Amino acid sequence: CWYNNDQSHHRLPGDEGEPRPGPLLGDAPPDTIVARGAVENRLVVVPSLELVVAHTARPVGGERPPPFDRPFWRQLANTAG
């Protein structure tokens, strides 16, 4: 699934309910494009930052990996700011 972060609303992957207000990744720049795969795997492209991130996650012991998006974007903002 591909997501464009420059939207007024979004749906979480696998969620068929009502759209949620705001972009999918509130801490990421609006030009962020994300391809999401299974188990937190994703490819992120941010043209304004000249950034491409390939995040590969694998369950350990049958558990889902920890969240990636918010901690990553907050750390990046703290580093860049």
CSV table of C-alpha atoms in Angstrom, one decimal, residues 1 3 10-18 20 24 36-37 64:
chain,number,residue,atom,x,y,z
A,1,CYS,CA,0.0,0.0,0.0
A,3,TYR,CA,0.4,6.6,1.1
A,10,HIS,CA,-6.2,9.1,6.2
A,11,ARG,CA,-7.1,5.5,7.1
A,12,LEU,CA,-4.8,3.2,8.9
A,13,PRO,CA,-3.7,0.1,7.0
A,14,GLY,CA,-6.4,-2.5,7.2
A,15,ASP,CA,-8.9,-0.1,8.6
A,16,GLU,CA,-12.1,0.1,6.6
A,17,GLY,CA,-13.8,2.5,9.1
A,18,GLU,CA,-14.3,6.2,8.9
A,20,ARG,CA,-9.2,9.9,10.5
A,24,LEU,CA,-0.9,9.5,8.2
A,36,ARG,CA,3.9,-0.1,3.8
A,37,GLY,CA,4.3,-3.9,3.9
A,64,ARG,CA,5.4,-7.5,16.6
